[in-house]
Structure formats: C-alpha cells, structure tokens
Amino acid sequence: MFFFLSTAISYAQEKTVNYNVLRNGAVIGQMQFYQNNNNGEVFLKISSEVKTRLIFGINVKTEEGSHFKNGKLISSYVKRHVNGKEKANKTTQLIDSNYKTSDENRKGEIKQQYINYNLMLLYSKEPVSEDKVYSDSFQQFLTIKKTDNHSYRIELPDGNYNDYHFQNGICQKVELHHSLFTINIQKA
C-alpha cells in the first residue's frame, strides 16, 4: 500500500509560487504561478492583478494558461483586461500537426513541428539549453540572450524587453522594461 501511494504521489506534483509586483519600490499587485505535473502532462497557470497610476488609474487583470503533453505544447491562452475592458484574448492550439493561433478575429499558423518551451515555463525552468522561447502573447518565437550567470534577456517585438533572474533553476525576479516605466516581479 505504501509503495502504491508513494508511486502515485511521485507522478502528480503541484506547486504554487506567489510574486509581488512592484513599481518604484512600491507593491502595486500580486501574481501567482501554478504548475501541475501529472504523468507526462504539465498544466501551467499565471494570474495577476495590478493597480497603479500613470496619468490616470489603471487596473490590469491577466490570466494565462498552458498545457504540455510529453514536452510538447498542446494549447495555451492569454486573457487581459484593462479597467474592465478586454484587451487581449489569444489562443495557440496544436491541431493535427500544426499550431493554429487566434487573436480576436485573426487566425494564424505557426510553422513549427512542436513548441517545447514558452514564456510561462520561464517561471519554473531556467533556459540553460534554450535559445528561443515561444511567446503566447505575441504568438511568435523570441530570442533568449544570456546576460550573466542565471540571468537572461528577452527582447520583445514592441521594442521593450524583460530580464529574468534565476536561483536553483527557479525564477526569482523579472524586470519588465517598458519605454514609459519599469515593473519588477519578485518572488514573495
């Protein structure tokens, strides 16, 4: 009986990591990263809420999810609301042997045999042997540049960039560099 229980437990592993979202040193929101590994399947979810002021008050709620099976992305989504209005609703799905993307009414296709690493995985797996990462939000591959020991930069198509910092393979801090501001996401 003990052997059966320990075997079952070893196949299903869940973890939740909480992060604080900071701007100019002040906490402006929270982010939660959830991962469930079960018999070759990995389910990821990130949810966040950020409230801040630039010229006027901004409330951003984001939810992202990914499903991998045997190391291959099966589906992902990104939903973002700003001040109660939907600003993003994107999906990527493996259908037959191609990835289909959807962004509101626009449909697309990713010419890739399989996707094995996306931005969400950066929170639980340091990209030691990765040089490209799939962005579910931009629906394209981005280059990973190593900037220091356990630190990496990803330049975004909109001209902004993110720096990821790891300890023991787990993301501890992300610096989001936007042309108007810098946001830090730090493990709580």
mmCIF file with all atom_site columns, C-alpha atoms in Angstrom:
data_model
loop_
_atom_site.group_PDB
_atom_site.id
_atom_site.type_symbol
_atom_site.label_atom_id
_atom_site.label_alt_id
_atom_site.label_comp_id
_atom_site.label_asym_id
_atom_site.label_entity_id
_atom_site.label_seq_id
_atom_site.pdbx_PDB_ins_code
_atom_site.Cartn_x
_atom_site.Cartn_y
_atom_site.Cartn_z
_atom_site.occupancy
_atom_site.B_iso_or_equiv
_atom_site.pdbx_formal_charge
_atom_site.auth_seq_id
_atom_site.auth_comp_id
_atom_site.auth_asym_id
_atom_site.auth_atom_id
_atom_site.pdbx_PDB_model_num
ATOM 1   C CA . MET A 1 1   ? 0.000   0.000  0.000   1.00 0.00 ? 1   MET A CA 1
ATOM 2   C CA . PHE A 1 2   ? 2.811   2.447  0.901   1.00 0.00 ? 2   PHE A CA 1
ATOM 3   C CA . PHE A 1 3   ? 4.588   1.704  -2.401  1.00 0.00 ? 3   PHE A CA 1
ATOM 4   C CA . PHE A 1 4   ? 1.395   2.404  -4.371  1.00 0.00 ? 4   PHE A CA 1
ATOM 5   C CA . LEU A 1 5   ? 0.781   5.718  -2.581  1.00 0.00 ? 5   LEU A CA 1
ATOM 6   C CA . SER A 1 6   ? 4.380   6.896  -2.954  1.00 0.00 ? 6   SER A CA 1
ATOM 7   C CA . THR A 1 7   ? 4.297   5.985  -6.663  1.00 0.00 ? 7   THR A CA 1
ATOM 8   C CA . ALA A 1 8   ? 1.037   7.876  -7.201  1.00 0.00 ? 8   ALA A CA 1
ATOM 9   C CA . ILE A 1 9   ? 2.395   10.907 -5.380  1.00 0.00 ? 9   ILE A CA 1
ATOM 10  C CA . SER A 1 10  ? 5.573   10.916 -7.457  1.00 0.00 ? 10  SER A CA 1
ATOM 11  C CA . TYR A 1 11  ? 3.566   11.194 -10.695 1.00 0.00 ? 11  TYR A CA 1
ATOM 12  C CA . ALA A 1 12  ? 1.374   14.120 -9.607  1.00 0.00 ? 12  ALA A CA 1
ATOM 13  C CA . GLN A 1 13  ? 3.199   17.201 -8.397  1.00 0.00 ? 13  GLN A CA 1
ATOM 14  C CA . GLU A 1 14  ? 1.674   20.612 -7.804  1.00 0.00 ? 14  GLU A CA 1
ATOM 15  C CA . LYS A 1 15  ? 3.304   23.867 -6.852  1.00 0.00 ? 15  LYS A CA 1
ATOM 16  C CA . THR A 1 16  ? 2.186   27.441 -6.440  1.00 0.00 ? 16  THR A CA 1
ATOM 17  C CA . VAL A 1 17  ? 4.590   30.369 -6.257  1.00 0.00 ? 17  VAL A CA 1
ATOM 18  C CA . ASN A 1 18  ? 3.482   33.864 -5.263  1.00 0.00 ? 18  ASN A CA 1
ATOM 19  C CA . TYR A 1 19  ? 5.124   37.028 -6.571  1.00 0.00 ? 19  TYR A CA 1
ATOM 20  C CA . ASN A 1 20  ? 4.822   40.699 -5.670  1.00 0.00 ? 20  ASN A CA 1
ATOM 21  C CA . VAL A 1 21  ? 4.555   43.214 -8.497  1.00 0.00 ? 21  VAL A CA 1
ATOM 22  C CA . LEU A 1 22  ? 6.476   46.428 -7.758  1.00 0.00 ? 22  LEU A CA 1
ATOM 23  C CA . ARG A 1 23  ? 6.856   49.835 -9.387  1.00 0.00 ? 23  ARG A CA 1
ATOM 24  C CA . ASN A 1 24  ? 9.334   52.334 -7.940  1.00 0.00 ? 24  ASN A CA 1
ATOM 25  C CA . GLY A 1 25  ? 9.746   50.030 -4.926  1.00 0.00 ? 25  GLY A CA 1
ATOM 26  C CA . ALA A 1 26  ? 6.020   50.005 -4.012  1.00 0.00 ? 26  ALA A CA 1
ATOM 27  C CA . VAL A 1 27  ? 3.865   46.879 -4.281  1.00 0.00 ? 27  VAL A CA 1
ATOM 28  C CA . ILE A 1 28  ? 1.180   47.530 -6.914  1.00 0.00 ? 28  ILE A CA 1
ATOM 29  C CA . GLY A 1 29  ? -0.091  43.994 -7.386  1.00 0.00 ? 29  GLY A CA 1
ATOM 30  C CA . GLN A 1 30  ? 0.255   40.266 -6.997  1.00 0.00 ? 30  GLN A CA 1
ATOM 31  C CA . MET A 1 31  ? 0.974   37.416 -9.382  1.00 0.00 ? 31  MET A CA 1
ATOM 32  C CA . GLN A 1 32  ? 0.520   33.712 -8.804  1.00 0.00 ? 32  GLN A CA 1
ATOM 33  C CA . PHE A 1 33  ? 2.218   30.948 -10.796 1.00 0.00 ? 33  PHE A CA 1
ATOM 34  C CA . TYR A 1 34  ? 0.668   27.467 -10.602 1.00 0.00 ? 34  TYR A CA 1
ATOM 35  C CA . GLN A 1 35  ? 2.137   24.258 -12.050 1.00 0.00 ? 35  GLN A CA 1
ATOM 36  C CA . ASN A 1 36  ? 0.712   20.735 -12.025 1.00 0.00 ? 36  ASN A CA 1
ATOM 37  C CA . ASN A 1 37  ? 2.813   17.834 -13.375 1.00 0.00 ? 37  ASN A CA 1
ATOM 38  C CA . ASN A 1 38  ? 0.889   14.601 -13.833 1.00 0.00 ? 38  ASN A CA 1
ATOM 39  C CA . ASN A 1 39  ? 2.002   11.559 -15.873 1.00 0.00 ? 39  ASN A CA 1
ATOM 40  C CA . GLY A 1 40  ? 3.808   13.460 -18.631 1.00 0.00 ? 40  GLY A CA 1
ATOM 41  C CA . GLU A 1 41  ? 1.321   16.323 -18.706 1.00 0.00 ? 41  GLU A CA 1
ATOM 42  C CA . VAL A 1 42  ? 2.126   19.797 -17.406 1.00 0.00 ? 42  VAL A CA 1
ATOM 43  C CA . PHE A 1 43  ? -0.532  22.401 -16.707 1.00 0.00 ? 43  PHE A CA 1
ATOM 44  C CA . LEU A 1 44  ? 0.582   25.988 -16.050 1.00 0.00 ? 44  LEU A CA 1
ATOM 45  C CA . LYS A 1 45  ? -1.449  28.991 -14.978 1.00 0.00 ? 45  LYS A CA 1
ATOM 46  C CA . ILE A 1 46  ? -0.465  32.567 -14.199 1.00 0.00 ? 46  ILE A CA 1
ATOM 47  C CA . SER A 1 47  ? -2.938  35.039 -12.803 1.00 0.00 ? 47  SER A CA 1
ATOM 48  C CA . SER A 1 48  ? -2.183  38.599 -11.788 1.00 0.00 ? 48  SER A CA 1
ATOM 49  C CA . GLU A 1 49  ? -3.833  41.828 -10.812 1.00 0.00 ? 49  GLU A CA 1
ATOM 50  C CA . VAL A 1 50  ? -2.032  45.157 -10.881 1.00 0.00 ? 50  VAL A CA 1
ATOM 51  C CA . LYS A 1 51  ? -3.390  48.545 -9.826  1.00 0.00 ? 51  LYS A CA 1
ATOM 52  C CA . THR A 1 52  ? -1.340  51.682 -10.425 1.00 0.00 ? 52  THR A CA 1
ATOM 53  C CA . ARG A 1 53  ? -1.481  55.246 -11.695 1.00 0.00 ? 53  ARG A CA 1
ATOM 54  C CA . LEU A 1 54  ? 0.301   56.747 -14.635 1.00 0.00 ? 54  LEU A CA 1
ATOM 55  C CA . ILE A 1 55  ? -1.773  59.755 -15.656 1.00 0.00 ? 55  ILE A CA 1
ATOM 56  C CA . PHE A 1 56  ? -4.967  58.011 -14.520 1.00 0.00 ? 56  PHE A CA 1
ATOM 57  C CA . GLY A 1 57  ? -5.755  54.841 -12.577 1.00 0.00 ? 57  GLY A CA 1
ATOM 58  C CA . ILE A 1 58  ? -5.031  51.539 -14.293 1.00 0.00 ? 58  ILE A CA 1
ATOM 59  C CA . ASN A 1 59  ? -6.304  48.124 -13.192 1.00 0.00 ? 59  ASN A CA 1
ATOM 60  C CA . VAL A 1 60  ? -4.866  45.210 -15.203 1.00 0.00 ? 60  VAL A CA 1
ATOM 61  C CA . LYS A 1 61  ? -6.059  41.628 -14.691 1.00 0.00 ? 61  LYS A CA 1
ATOM 62  C CA . THR A 1 62  ? -4.241  38.920 -16.612 1.00 0.00 ? 62  THR A CA 1
ATOM 63  C CA . GLU A 1 63  ? -4.708  35.171 -16.843 1.00 0.00 ? 63  GLU A CA 1
ATOM 64  C CA . GLU A 1 64  ? -2.526  32.823 -18.875 1.00 0.00 ? 64  GLU A CA 1
ATOM 65  C CA . GLY A 1 65  ? -2.593  29.065 -19.172 1.00 0.00 ? 65  GLY A CA 1
ATOM 66  C CA . SER A 1 66  ? -0.615  26.345 -20.956 1.00 0.00 ? 66  SER A CA 1
ATOM 67  C CA . HIS A 1 67  ? -0.972  22.592 -21.360 1.00 0.00 ? 67  HIS A CA 1
ATOM 68  C CA . PHE A 1 68  ? 2.051   20.485 -22.348 1.00 0.00 ? 68  PHE A CA 1
ATOM 69  C CA . LYS A 1 69  ? 1.996   16.747 -23.018 1.00 0.00 ? 69  LYS A CA 1
ATOM 70  C CA . ASN A 1 70  ? 5.258   14.782 -23.214 1.00 0.00 ? 70  ASN A CA 1
ATOM 71  C CA . GLY A 1 71  ? 7.183   18.056 -23.531 1.00 0.00 ? 71  GLY A CA 1
ATOM 72  C CA . LYS A 1 72  ? 5.052   19.433 -26.389 1.00 0.00 ? 72  LYS A CA 1
ATOM 73  C CA . LEU A 1 73  ? 2.699   22.422 -26.136 1.00 0.00 ? 73  LEU A CA 1
ATOM 74  C CA . ILE A 1 74  ? -0.884  21.282 -26.728 1.00 0.00 ? 74  ILE A CA 1
ATOM 75  C CA . SER A 1 75  ? -2.661  24.578 -26.054 1.00 0.00 ? 75  SER A CA 1
ATOM 76  C CA . SER A 1 76  ? -2.234  27.974 -24.430 1.00 0.00 ? 76  SER A CA 1
ATOM 77  C CA . TYR A 1 77  ? -4.223  31.138 -23.865 1.00 0.00 ? 77  TYR A CA 1
ATOM 78  C CA . VAL A 1 78  ? -3.703  34.742 -22.764 1.00 0.00 ? 78  VAL A CA 1
ATOM 79  C CA . LYS A 1 79  ? -6.552  36.915 -21.442 1.00 0.00 ? 79  LYS A CA 1
ATOM 80  C CA . ARG A 1 80  ? -6.018  40.510 -20.331 1.00 0.00 ? 80  ARG A CA 1
ATOM 81  C CA . HIS A 1 81  ? -8.498  43.109 -19.080 1.00 0.00 ? 81  HIS A CA 1
ATOM 82  C CA . VAL A 1 82  ? -7.565  46.755 -18.525 1.00 0.00 ? 82  VAL A CA 1
ATOM 83  C CA . ASN A 1 83  ? -10.020 48.810 -16.449 1.00 0.00 ? 83  ASN A CA 1
ATOM 84  C CA . GLY A 1 84  ? -12.659 46.131 -17.050 1.00 0.00 ? 84  GLY A CA 1
ATOM 85  C CA . LYS A 1 85  ? -12.307 46.060 -20.854 1.00 0.00 ? 85  LYS A CA 1
ATOM 86  C CA . GLU A 1 86  ? -10.904 43.079 -22.719 1.00 0.00 ? 86  GLU A CA 1
ATOM 87  C CA . LYS A 1 87  ? -7.564  43.980 -24.299 1.00 0.00 ? 87  LYS A CA 1
ATOM 88  C CA . ALA A 1 88  ? -6.297  40.508 -25.212 1.00 0.00 ? 88  ALA A CA 1
ATOM 89  C CA . ASN A 1 89  ? -7.846  37.097 -25.820 1.00 0.00 ? 89  ASN A CA 1
ATOM 90  C CA . LYS A 1 90  ? -5.330  34.901 -27.649 1.00 0.00 ? 90  LYS A CA 1
ATOM 91  C CA . THR A 1 91  ? -5.008  31.156 -28.091 1.00 0.00 ? 91  THR A CA 1
ATOM 92  C CA . THR A 1 92  ? -2.456  28.756 -29.556 1.00 0.00 ? 92  THR A CA 1
ATOM 93  C CA . GLN A 1 93  ? -3.539  25.160 -30.226 1.00 0.00 ? 93  GLN A CA 1
ATOM 94  C CA . LEU A 1 94  ? -1.896  22.095 -31.687 1.00 0.00 ? 94  LEU A CA 1
ATOM 95  C CA . ILE A 1 95  ? -4.336  20.782 -34.293 1.00 0.00 ? 95  ILE A CA 1
ATOM 96  C CA . ASP A 1 96  ? -3.196  17.691 -36.188 1.00 0.00 ? 96  ASP A CA 1
ATOM 97  C CA . SER A 1 97  ? 0.490   18.535 -36.657 1.00 0.00 ? 97  SER A CA 1
ATOM 98  C CA . ASN A 1 98  ? 0.246   22.339 -36.905 1.00 0.00 ? 98  ASN A CA 1
ATOM 99  C CA . TYR A 1 99  ? -0.178  25.137 -34.395 1.00 0.00 ? 99  TYR A CA 1
ATOM 100 C CA . LYS A 1 100 ? -3.173  27.378 -35.007 1.00 0.00 ? 100 LYS A CA 1
ATOM 101 C CA . THR A 1 101 ? -3.333  30.809 -33.400 1.00 0.00 ? 101 THR A CA 1
ATOM 102 C CA . SER A 1 102 ? -6.289  33.035 -32.704 1.00 0.00 ? 102 SER A CA 1
ATOM 103 C CA . ASP A 1 103 ? -6.244  36.708 -31.699 1.00 0.00 ? 103 ASP A CA 1
ATOM 104 C CA . GLU A 1 104 ? -9.778  38.142 -31.611 1.00 0.00 ? 104 GLU A CA 1
ATOM 105 C CA . ASN A 1 105 ? -10.941 37.597 -35.220 1.00 0.00 ? 105 ASN A CA 1
ATOM 106 C CA . ARG A 1 106 ? -7.477  36.976 -36.677 1.00 0.00 ? 106 ARG A CA 1
ATOM 107 C CA . LYS A 1 107 ? -6.411  33.398 -37.304 1.00 0.00 ? 107 LYS A CA 1
ATOM 108 C CA . GLY A 1 108 ? -2.836  32.333 -37.929 1.00 0.00 ? 108 GLY A CA 1
ATOM 109 C CA . GLU A 1 109 ? -0.471  29.410 -38.054 1.00 0.00 ? 109 GLU A CA 1
ATOM 110 C CA . ILE A 1 110 ? 2.938   28.708 -36.536 1.00 0.00 ? 110 ILE A CA 1
ATOM 111 C CA . LYS A 1 111 ? 5.200   26.779 -38.897 1.00 0.00 ? 111 LYS A CA 1
ATOM 112 C CA . GLN A 1 112 ? 6.871   24.699 -36.211 1.00 0.00 ? 112 GLN A CA 1
ATOM 113 C CA . GLN A 1 113 ? 6.884   20.951 -35.671 1.00 0.00 ? 113 GLN A CA 1
ATOM 114 C CA . TYR A 1 114 ? 6.431   21.423 -31.950 1.00 0.00 ? 114 TYR A CA 1
ATOM 115 C CA . ILE A 1 115 ? 6.779   24.030 -29.226 1.00 0.00 ? 115 ILE A CA 1
ATOM 116 C CA . ASN A 1 116 ? 8.591   22.734 -26.145 1.00 0.00 ? 116 ASN A CA 1
ATOM 117 C CA . TYR A 1 117 ? 9.307   25.968 -24.249 1.00 0.00 ? 117 TYR A CA 1
ATOM 118 C CA . ASN A 1 118 ? 7.130   29.046 -23.736 1.00 0.00 ? 118 ASN A CA 1
ATOM 119 C CA . LEU A 1 119 ? 7.381   32.177 -21.591 1.00 0.00 ? 119 LEU A CA 1
ATOM 120 C CA . MET A 1 120 ? 5.312   30.612 -18.809 1.00 0.00 ? 120 MET A CA 1
ATOM 121 C CA . LEU A 1 121 ? 7.892   27.834 -18.384 1.00 0.00 ? 121 LEU A CA 1
ATOM 122 C CA . LEU A 1 122 ? 10.491  30.508 -17.578 1.00 0.00 ? 122 LEU A CA 1
ATOM 123 C CA . TYR A 1 123 ? 8.977   30.725 -14.088 1.00 0.00 ? 123 TYR A CA 1
ATOM 124 C CA . SER A 1 124 ? 9.837   27.099 -13.281 1.00 0.00 ? 124 SER A CA 1
ATOM 125 C CA . LYS A 1 125 ? 12.694  26.135 -15.593 1.00 0.00 ? 125 LYS A CA 1
ATOM 126 C CA . GLU A 1 126 ? 15.849  28.146 -16.243 1.00 0.00 ? 126 GLU A CA 1
ATOM 127 C CA . PRO A 1 127 ? 16.556  28.261 -20.014 1.00 0.00 ? 127 PRO A CA 1
ATOM 128 C CA . VAL A 1 128 ? 20.054  26.796 -19.688 1.00 0.00 ? 128 VAL A CA 1
ATOM 129 C CA . SER A 1 129 ? 19.947  24.992 -23.048 1.00 0.00 ? 129 SER A CA 1
ATOM 130 C CA . GLU A 1 130 ? 17.272  27.117 -24.762 1.00 0.00 ? 130 GLU A CA 1
ATOM 131 C CA . ASP A 1 131 ? 17.961  29.916 -27.229 1.00 0.00 ? 131 ASP A CA 1
ATOM 132 C CA . LYS A 1 132 ? 14.341  30.542 -28.334 1.00 0.00 ? 132 LYS A CA 1
ATOM 133 C CA . VAL A 1 133 ? 11.102  30.821 -26.396 1.00 0.00 ? 133 VAL A CA 1
ATOM 134 C CA . TYR A 1 134 ? 7.522   30.938 -27.663 1.00 0.00 ? 134 TYR A CA 1
ATOM 135 C CA . SER A 1 135 ? 5.539   33.992 -26.585 1.00 0.00 ? 135 SER A CA 1
ATOM 136 C CA . ASP A 1 136 ? 1.854   33.123 -26.209 1.00 0.00 ? 136 ASP A CA 1
ATOM 137 C CA . SER A 1 137 ? 1.082   36.847 -26.095 1.00 0.00 ? 137 SER A CA 1
ATOM 138 C CA . PHE A 1 138 ? 2.988   37.837 -29.253 1.00 0.00 ? 138 PHE A CA 1
ATOM 139 C CA . GLN A 1 139 ? 2.337   34.403 -30.847 1.00 0.00 ? 139 GLN A CA 1
ATOM 140 C CA . GLN A 1 140 ? 5.883   34.082 -32.140 1.00 0.00 ? 140 GLN A CA 1
ATOM 141 C CA . PHE A 1 141 ? 9.317   32.847 -31.089 1.00 0.00 ? 141 PHE A CA 1
ATOM 142 C CA . LEU A 1 142 ? 11.663  35.246 -29.301 1.00 0.00 ? 142 LEU A CA 1
ATOM 143 C CA . THR A 1 143 ? 15.419  35.027 -28.753 1.00 0.00 ? 143 THR A CA 1
ATOM 144 C CA . ILE A 1 144 ? 16.829  34.311 -25.284 1.00 0.00 ? 144 ILE A CA 1
ATOM 145 C CA . LYS A 1 145 ? 20.119  36.108 -24.568 1.00 0.00 ? 145 LYS A CA 1
ATOM 146 C CA . LYS A 1 146 ? 22.222  35.163 -21.559 1.00 0.00 ? 146 LYS A CA 1
ATOM 147 C CA . THR A 1 147 ? 23.312  38.388 -19.793 1.00 0.00 ? 147 THR A CA 1
ATOM 148 C CA . ASP A 1 148 ? 25.016  36.977 -16.675 1.00 0.00 ? 148 ASP A CA 1
ATOM 149 C CA . ASN A 1 149 ? 25.146  33.801 -14.588 1.00 0.00 ? 149 ASN A CA 1
ATOM 150 C CA . HIS A 1 150 ? 21.500  32.716 -14.201 1.00 0.00 ? 150 HIS A CA 1
ATOM 151 C CA . SER A 1 151 ? 20.225  35.912 -15.907 1.00 0.00 ? 151 SER A CA 1
ATOM 152 C CA . TYR A 1 152 ? 18.596  36.184 -19.345 1.00 0.00 ? 152 TYR A CA 1
ATOM 153 C CA . ARG A 1 153 ? 17.084  38.904 -21.537 1.00 0.00 ? 153 ARG A CA 1
ATOM 154 C CA . ILE A 1 154 ? 14.194  38.565 -23.927 1.00 0.00 ? 154 ILE A CA 1
ATOM 155 C CA . GLU A 1 155 ? 13.684  41.429 -26.349 1.00 0.00 ? 155 GLU A CA 1
ATOM 156 C CA . LEU A 1 156 ? 10.053  41.885 -27.316 1.00 0.00 ? 156 LEU A CA 1
ATOM 157 C CA . PRO A 1 157 ? 8.774   42.765 -30.804 1.00 0.00 ? 157 PRO A CA 1
ATOM 158 C CA . ASP A 1 158 ? 7.317   46.048 -29.472 1.00 0.00 ? 158 ASP A CA 1
ATOM 159 C CA . GLY A 1 159 ? 10.796  47.376 -28.553 1.00 0.00 ? 159 GLY A CA 1
ATOM 160 C CA . ASN A 1 160 ? 10.559  46.585 -24.823 1.00 0.00 ? 160 ASN A CA 1
ATOM 161 C CA . TYR A 1 161 ? 12.481  43.834 -23.023 1.00 0.00 ? 161 TYR A CA 1
ATOM 162 C CA . ASN A 1 162 ? 12.301  41.581 -19.960 1.00 0.00 ? 162 ASN A CA 1
ATOM 163 C CA . ASP A 1 163 ? 15.179  40.376 -17.758 1.00 0.00 ? 163 ASP A CA 1
ATOM 164 C CA . TYR A 1 164 ? 14.754  37.054 -15.899 1.00 0.00 ? 164 TYR A CA 1
ATOM 165 C CA . HIS A 1 165 ? 16.887  36.120 -12.868 1.00 0.00 ? 165 HIS A CA 1
ATOM 166 C CA . PHE A 1 166 ? 17.119  32.556 -11.501 1.00 0.00 ? 166 PHE A CA 1
ATOM 167 C CA . GLN A 1 167 ? 18.315  30.769 -8.395  1.00 0.00 ? 167 GLN A CA 1
ATOM 168 C CA . ASN A 1 168 ? 18.415  26.951 -8.250  1.00 0.00 ? 168 ASN A CA 1
ATOM 169 C CA . GLY A 1 169 ? 16.617  26.834 -11.619 1.00 0.00 ? 169 GLY A CA 1
ATOM 170 C CA . ILE A 1 170 ? 13.582  28.803 -10.364 1.00 0.00 ? 170 ILE A CA 1
ATOM 171 C CA . CYS A 1 171 ? 12.739  32.353 -11.442 1.00 0.00 ? 171 CYS A CA 1
ATOM 172 C CA . GLN A 1 172 ? 13.212  34.738 -8.515  1.00 0.00 ? 172 GLN A CA 1
ATOM 173 C CA . LYS A 1 173 ? 12.755  38.089 -10.255 1.00 0.00 ? 173 LYS A CA 1
ATOM 174 C CA . VAL A 1 174 ? 11.595  39.521 -13.578 1.00 0.00 ? 174 VAL A CA 1
ATOM 175 C CA . GLU A 1 175 ? 12.289  43.093 -14.646 1.00 0.00 ? 175 GLU A CA 1
ATOM 176 C CA . LEU A 1 176 ? 9.806   44.348 -17.254 1.00 0.00 ? 176 LEU A CA 1
ATOM 177 C CA . HIS A 1 177 ? 11.420  47.278 -19.073 1.00 0.00 ? 177 HIS A CA 1
ATOM 178 C CA . HIS A 1 178 ? 8.842   49.378 -20.918 1.00 0.00 ? 178 HIS A CA 1
ATOM 179 C CA . SER A 1 179 ? 9.595   52.669 -22.644 1.00 0.00 ? 179 SER A CA 1
ATOM 180 C CA . LEU A 1 180 ? 7.461   54.514 -20.033 1.00 0.00 ? 180 LEU A CA 1
ATOM 181 C CA . PHE A 1 181 ? 8.159   52.513 -16.852 1.00 0.00 ? 181 PHE A CA 1
ATOM 182 C CA . THR A 1 182 ? 9.887   49.528 -15.231 1.00 0.00 ? 182 THR A CA 1
ATOM 183 C CA . ILE A 1 183 ? 7.952   46.874 -13.311 1.00 0.00 ? 183 ILE A CA 1
ATOM 184 C CA . ASN A 1 184 ? 9.617   44.263 -11.073 1.00 0.00 ? 184 ASN A CA 1
ATOM 185 C CA . ILE A 1 185 ? 8.048   40.910 -10.320 1.00 0.00 ? 185 ILE A CA 1
ATOM 186 C CA . GLN A 1 186 ? 9.723   39.351 -7.258  1.00 0.00 ? 186 GLN A CA 1
ATOM 187 C CA . LYS A 1 187 ? 9.156   36.050 -5.560  1.00 0.00 ? 187 LYS A CA 1
ATOM 188 C CA . ALA A 1 188 ? 7.272   36.699 -2.319  1.00 0.00 ? 188 ALA A CA 1
#
